[in-house]
XYZ file of C-alpha atoms in Angstrom:
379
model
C 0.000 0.000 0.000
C 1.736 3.475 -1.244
C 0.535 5.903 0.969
C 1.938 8.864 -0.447
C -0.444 11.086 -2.226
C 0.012 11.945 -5.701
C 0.222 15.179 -7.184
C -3.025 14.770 -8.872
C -4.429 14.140 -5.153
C -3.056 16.742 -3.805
C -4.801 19.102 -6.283
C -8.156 17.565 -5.363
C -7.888 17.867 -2.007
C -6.812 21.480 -2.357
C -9.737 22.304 -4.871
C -12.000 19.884 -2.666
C -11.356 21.871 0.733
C -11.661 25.243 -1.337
C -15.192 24.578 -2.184
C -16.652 23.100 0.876
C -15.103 25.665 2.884
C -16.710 28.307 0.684
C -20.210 26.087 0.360
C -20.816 23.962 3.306
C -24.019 25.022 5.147
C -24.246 24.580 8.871
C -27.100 24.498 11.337
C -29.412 22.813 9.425
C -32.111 21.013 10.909
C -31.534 16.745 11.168
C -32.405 15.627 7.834
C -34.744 12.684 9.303
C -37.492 15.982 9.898
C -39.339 16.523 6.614
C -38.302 20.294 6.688
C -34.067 19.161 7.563
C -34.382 16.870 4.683
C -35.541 19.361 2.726
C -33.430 22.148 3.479
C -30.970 19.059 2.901
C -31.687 18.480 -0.867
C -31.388 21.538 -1.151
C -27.667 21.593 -0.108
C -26.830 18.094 -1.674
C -28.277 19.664 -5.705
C -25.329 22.645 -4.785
C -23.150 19.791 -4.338
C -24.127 18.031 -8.081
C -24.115 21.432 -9.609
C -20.385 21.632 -8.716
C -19.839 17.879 -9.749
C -19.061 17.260 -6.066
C -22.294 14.740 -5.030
C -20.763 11.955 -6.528
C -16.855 12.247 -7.709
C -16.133 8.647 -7.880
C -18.790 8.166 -11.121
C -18.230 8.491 -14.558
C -18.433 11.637 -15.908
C -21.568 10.875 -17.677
C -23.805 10.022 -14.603
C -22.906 13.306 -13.027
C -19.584 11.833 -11.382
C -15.800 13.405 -12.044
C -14.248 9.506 -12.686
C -12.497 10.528 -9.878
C -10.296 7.194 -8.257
C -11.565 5.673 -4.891
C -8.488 7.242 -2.979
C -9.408 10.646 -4.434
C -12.764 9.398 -2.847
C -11.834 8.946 0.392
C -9.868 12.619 0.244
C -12.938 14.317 -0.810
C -14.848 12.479 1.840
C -12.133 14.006 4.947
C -12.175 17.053 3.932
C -16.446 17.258 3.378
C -16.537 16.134 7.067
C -13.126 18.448 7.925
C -15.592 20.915 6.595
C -18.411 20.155 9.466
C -20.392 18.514 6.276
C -23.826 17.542 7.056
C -24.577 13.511 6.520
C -25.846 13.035 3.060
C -29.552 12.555 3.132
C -28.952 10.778 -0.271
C -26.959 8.369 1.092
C -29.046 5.101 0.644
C -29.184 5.646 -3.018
C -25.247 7.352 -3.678
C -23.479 5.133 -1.341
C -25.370 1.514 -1.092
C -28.013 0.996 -4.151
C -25.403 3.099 -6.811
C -22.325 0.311 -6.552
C -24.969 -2.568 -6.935
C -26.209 -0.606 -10.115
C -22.983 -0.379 -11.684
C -22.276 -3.831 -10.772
C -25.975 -5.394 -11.816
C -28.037 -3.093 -13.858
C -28.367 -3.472 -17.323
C -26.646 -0.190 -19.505
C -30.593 1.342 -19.968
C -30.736 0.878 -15.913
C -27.920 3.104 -15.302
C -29.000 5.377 -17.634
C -32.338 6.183 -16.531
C -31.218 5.515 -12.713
C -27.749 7.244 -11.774
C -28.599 10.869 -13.383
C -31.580 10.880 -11.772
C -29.851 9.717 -8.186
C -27.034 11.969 -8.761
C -29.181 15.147 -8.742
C -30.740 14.501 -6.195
C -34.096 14.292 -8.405
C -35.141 10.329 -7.075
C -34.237 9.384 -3.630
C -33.905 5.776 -2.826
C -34.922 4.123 0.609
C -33.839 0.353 1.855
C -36.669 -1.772 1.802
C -34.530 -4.495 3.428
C -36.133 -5.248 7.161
C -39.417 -6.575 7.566
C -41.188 -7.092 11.094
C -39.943 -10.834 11.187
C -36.757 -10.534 9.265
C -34.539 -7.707 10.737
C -30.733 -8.097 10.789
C -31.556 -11.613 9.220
C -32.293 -10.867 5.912
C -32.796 -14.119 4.522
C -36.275 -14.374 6.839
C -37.839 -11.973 4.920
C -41.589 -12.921 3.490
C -42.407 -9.977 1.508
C -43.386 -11.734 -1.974
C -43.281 -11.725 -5.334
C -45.686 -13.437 -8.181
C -44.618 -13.620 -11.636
C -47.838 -11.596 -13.778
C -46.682 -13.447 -16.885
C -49.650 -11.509 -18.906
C -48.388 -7.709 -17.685
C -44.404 -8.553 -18.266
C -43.543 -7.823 -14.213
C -44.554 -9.007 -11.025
C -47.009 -8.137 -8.426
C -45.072 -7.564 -4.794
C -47.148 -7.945 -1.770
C -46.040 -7.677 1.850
C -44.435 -5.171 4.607
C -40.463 -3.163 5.222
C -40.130 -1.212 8.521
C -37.505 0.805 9.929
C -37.416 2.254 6.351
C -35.076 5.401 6.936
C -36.314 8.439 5.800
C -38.552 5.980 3.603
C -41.178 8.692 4.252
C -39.845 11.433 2.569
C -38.163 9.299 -0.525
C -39.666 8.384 -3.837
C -38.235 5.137 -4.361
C -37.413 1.970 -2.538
C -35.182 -0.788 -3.553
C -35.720 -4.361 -1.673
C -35.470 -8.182 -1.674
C -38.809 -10.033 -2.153
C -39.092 -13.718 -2.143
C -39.639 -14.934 -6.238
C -39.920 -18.327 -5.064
C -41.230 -19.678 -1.770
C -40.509 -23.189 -2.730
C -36.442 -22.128 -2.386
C -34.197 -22.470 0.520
C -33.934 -19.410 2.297
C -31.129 -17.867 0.472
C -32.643 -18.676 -2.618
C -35.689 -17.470 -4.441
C -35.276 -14.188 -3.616
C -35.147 -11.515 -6.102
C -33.796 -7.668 -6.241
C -37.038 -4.966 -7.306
C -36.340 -1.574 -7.467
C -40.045 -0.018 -6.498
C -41.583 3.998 -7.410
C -43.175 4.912 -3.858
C -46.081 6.461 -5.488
C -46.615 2.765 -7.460
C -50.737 2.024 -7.343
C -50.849 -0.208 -3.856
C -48.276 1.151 -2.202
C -48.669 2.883 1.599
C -46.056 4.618 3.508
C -46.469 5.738 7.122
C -43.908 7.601 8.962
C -43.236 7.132 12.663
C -40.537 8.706 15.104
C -37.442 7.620 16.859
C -35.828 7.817 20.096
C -34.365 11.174 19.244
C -37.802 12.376 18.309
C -37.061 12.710 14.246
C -39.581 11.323 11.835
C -37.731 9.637 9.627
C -38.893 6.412 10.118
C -41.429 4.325 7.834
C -43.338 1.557 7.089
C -44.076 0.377 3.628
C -46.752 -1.519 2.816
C -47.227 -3.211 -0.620
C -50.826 -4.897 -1.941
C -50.305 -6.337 -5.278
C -48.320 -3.610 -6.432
C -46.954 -4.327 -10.081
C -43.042 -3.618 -11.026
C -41.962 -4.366 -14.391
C -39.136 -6.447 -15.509
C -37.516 -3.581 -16.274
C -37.144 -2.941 -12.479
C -35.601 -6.059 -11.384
C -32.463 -5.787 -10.781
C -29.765 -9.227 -10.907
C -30.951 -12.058 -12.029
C -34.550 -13.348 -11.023
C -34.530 -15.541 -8.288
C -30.850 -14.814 -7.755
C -30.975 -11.580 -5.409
C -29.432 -12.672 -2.881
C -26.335 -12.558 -4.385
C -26.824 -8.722 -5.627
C -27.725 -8.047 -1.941
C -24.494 -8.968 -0.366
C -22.646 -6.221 -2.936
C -24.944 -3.578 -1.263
C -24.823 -5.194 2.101
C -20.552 -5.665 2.027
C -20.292 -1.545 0.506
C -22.844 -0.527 3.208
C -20.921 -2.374 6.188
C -17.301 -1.984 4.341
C -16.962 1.014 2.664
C -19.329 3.449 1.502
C -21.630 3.848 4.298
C -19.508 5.572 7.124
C -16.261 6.667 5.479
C -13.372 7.556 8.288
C -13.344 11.116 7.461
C -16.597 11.218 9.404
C -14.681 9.961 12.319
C -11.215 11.557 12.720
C -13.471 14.838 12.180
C -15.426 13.471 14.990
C -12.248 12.501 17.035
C -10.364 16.173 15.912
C -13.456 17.742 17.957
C -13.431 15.327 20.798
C -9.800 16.379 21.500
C -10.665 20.129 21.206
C -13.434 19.344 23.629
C -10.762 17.744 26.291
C -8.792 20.831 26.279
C -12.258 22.753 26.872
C -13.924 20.938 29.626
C -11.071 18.445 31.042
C -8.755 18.929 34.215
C -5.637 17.432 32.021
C -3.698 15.587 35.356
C -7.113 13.374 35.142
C -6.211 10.108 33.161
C -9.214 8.115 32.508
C -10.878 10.549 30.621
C -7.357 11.579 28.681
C -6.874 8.201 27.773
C -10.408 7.723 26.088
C -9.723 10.420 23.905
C -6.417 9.396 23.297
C -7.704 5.664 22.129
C -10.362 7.695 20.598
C -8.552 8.939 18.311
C -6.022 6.345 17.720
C -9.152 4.026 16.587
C -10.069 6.772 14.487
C -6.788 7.282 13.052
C -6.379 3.116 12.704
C -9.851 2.759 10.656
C -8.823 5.640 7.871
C -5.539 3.641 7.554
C -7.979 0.352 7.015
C -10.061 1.768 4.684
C -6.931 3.320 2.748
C -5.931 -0.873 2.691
C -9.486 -1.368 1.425
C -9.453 0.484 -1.449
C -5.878 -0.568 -2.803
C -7.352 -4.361 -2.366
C -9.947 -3.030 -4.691
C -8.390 -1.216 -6.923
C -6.277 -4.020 -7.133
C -9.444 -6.021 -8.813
C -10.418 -7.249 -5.453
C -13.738 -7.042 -3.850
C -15.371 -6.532 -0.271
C -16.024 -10.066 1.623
C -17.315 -11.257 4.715
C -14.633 -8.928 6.328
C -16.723 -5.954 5.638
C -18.561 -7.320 8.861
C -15.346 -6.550 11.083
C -15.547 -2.969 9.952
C -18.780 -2.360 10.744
C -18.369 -3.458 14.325
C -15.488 -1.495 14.684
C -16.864 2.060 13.411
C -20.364 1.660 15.328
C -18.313 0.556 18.405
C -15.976 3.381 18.142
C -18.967 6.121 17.636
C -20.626 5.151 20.616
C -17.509 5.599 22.884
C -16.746 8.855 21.515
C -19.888 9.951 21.934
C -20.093 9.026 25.655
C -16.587 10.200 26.073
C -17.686 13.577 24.993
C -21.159 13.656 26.798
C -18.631 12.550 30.198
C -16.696 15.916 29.510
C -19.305 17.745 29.205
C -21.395 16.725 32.561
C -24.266 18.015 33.478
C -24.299 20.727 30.272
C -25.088 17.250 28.550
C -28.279 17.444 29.162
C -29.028 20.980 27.239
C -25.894 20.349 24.986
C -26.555 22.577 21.513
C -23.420 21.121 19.575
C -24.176 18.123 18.770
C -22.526 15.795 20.698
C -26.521 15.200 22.522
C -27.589 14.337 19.069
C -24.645 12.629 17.982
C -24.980 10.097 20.743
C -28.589 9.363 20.445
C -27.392 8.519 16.713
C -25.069 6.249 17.521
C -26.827 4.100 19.514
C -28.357 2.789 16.775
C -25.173 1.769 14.954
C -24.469 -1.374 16.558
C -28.105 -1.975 15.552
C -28.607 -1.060 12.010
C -26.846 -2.255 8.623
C -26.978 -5.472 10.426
C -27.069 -5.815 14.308
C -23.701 -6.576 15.595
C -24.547 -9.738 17.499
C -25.150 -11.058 13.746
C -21.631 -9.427 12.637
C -19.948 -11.134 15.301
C -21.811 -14.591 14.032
C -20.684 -13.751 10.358
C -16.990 -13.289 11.609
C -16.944 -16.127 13.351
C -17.911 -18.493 10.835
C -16.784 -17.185 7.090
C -13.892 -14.992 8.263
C -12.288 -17.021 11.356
C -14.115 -20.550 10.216
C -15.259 -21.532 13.788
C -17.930 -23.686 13.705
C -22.128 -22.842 14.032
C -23.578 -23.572 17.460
């Protein structure tokens, strides 16, 4: 791994810090309200219109063909910037990759612009209420309409995020029930506003909205909108599941920004001659510092022609386990001004909390390590 940046790099960080210092909004409202997310669209089409939502695509789709490294620059220096998360991110960051790597050239076409600009936002129709963080429960189904040229989807996703403010929804739905679990499941990309379709929004602990439940009765999607192979989805899953939990979905500029203001909030609020505190920011950002140096292995694996495996599952442990103890370190420093604390930090940890939770629980990320990337036998 050569981890000396290029000249080339150098220039886009430089032009990359430029703009975002000169752009990047701050104080919105959480994008999981209906007025944050809109106030965030609004912030994420300034970002397209400089060719800055999405600089790893191709040119054509709205992109800059920029490399993954030059990826992970741009991402440090949008969260050195105090960027706001991407309300996009679902589509940009999970459903995109599985596009490029399973759509058909007219899918890509009339999908990435679109996604890009911030025109159709995508939702994760992947938990159901019996089939959480194990995927392959799920009984949301699908019947072939041979006479229409689609399929009629019927059944229920919850925990939908921000699935009541997007337009679109891309899920698993089992093709054929007759299949072993794994199998006979197929990959639908779904219009929210599709004839039989319901969403209902609900809160959170933090009080947001951006919860949903989808329900579907006999809604019809047209071959056009499956994505993979019929009956074969599972397998297109696991390249959104391994970039969600690997890669794309928390990128480590998000955390040493996180860990750069933890350490400026020790010298704030801390007496420095106390230890235990000094030395959770100190591991704080060490772990920070250790998962960018990860990811930067990551993405010369893959730009070696390798791709994301079961060890996507270690990551994710380790960034949502990591969040959560800076968050509490920070909430320790600031004491009792946690509890009306207006920067963030309040916010931040009632957000983490959910990370061991979502993309997967961790209990079930632990079970995947175990058995495909240490081999240990199933209980």
């Amino acid at each position: 791994m050569d981890l000396t940046f290029t000249p080339a790099e150098d220039a886009f960080r430089a032009e990359s810090r430029a703009w975002l210092e000169a752009n990047v909004p701050h104080g919105l409202r959480s994008g999981d309200t209906r007025d944050g997310f809109a106030a965030h669209l609004e912030w994420e089409r300034a970002l397209h219109e400089a060719r800055f939502a999405v600089v790893s695509w191709p040119d054509e789709y709205g992109g800059r063909g920029a490399t993954p490294m030059e990826w992970l620059i741009f991402e440090e220096e949008y969260y050195r910037a105090g960027g706001p998360q991407r309300v996009t991110q679902n589509g940009i960051f999970l459903l995109a990759p599985t596009v490029f790597e399973f759509g058909t050239k007219e899918q890509q076409d009339r999908i990435l612009p679109r996604m890009a600009a911030a025109e159709d936002l995508w939702c994760q129709g992947w938990s159901e209420p019996n089939a959480g963080s194990d995927l392959a429960a799920i009984q949301s189904k699908a019947v072939r309409d041979e006479a229409s040229g689609g399929w009629r989807l019927s059944g229920q996703k919850t925990w939908t995020t921000r699935g009541a403010f997007c337009t679109h929804l891309f899920g698993l739905f089992r093709s054929d029930p007759e299949a072993e679990r794994h199998r006979g499941l197929t990959y639908f990309l779904v219009p929210l506003d599709a004839p039989g379709v319901t969403v209902r929004g609900f809160g959170r602990l933090d009080g947001d909205e951006g919860f949903a439940e989808v329900f579907l009765d006999d809604v019809f999607v047209p071959d056009a909108d499956v994505l993979g192979a019929v009956h074969e989805g599972w397998g297109v899953a696991m390249v959104t599941t391994s970039s969600e939990r690997g890669l794309t979905l928390r990128s480590p500029g998000r955390f040493t920004a996180t860990a750069a203001r933890l350490i400026d909030l020790w010298r704030e609020r801390a007496d420095p001659d106390e230890a235990r505190l000094r030395d959770a920011v100190t591991r704080a950002s060490i772990d920070a510092e250790a998962y960018r140096w990860q990811t930067f292995l990551t993405v010369t694996r893959m730009t070696a022609g390798e791709q994301l495996g079961p060890e996507s599952s270690l990551t994710k442990v380790f960034w949502s386990d990591l969040d959560v103890r800076m968050h509490e370190t920070a909430l320790e420093l600031l004491g009792v001004d946690a509890e009306r604390d207006d920067t963030g930090w309040m916010k931040g940890y009632q957000f983490a909390l959910s990370g061991p939770i979502y993309a997967g629980t961790n209990e079930i990320q632990r079970n995947l390590i175990a058995e495909r990337v240490l081999g240990l036998p199933r209980r």
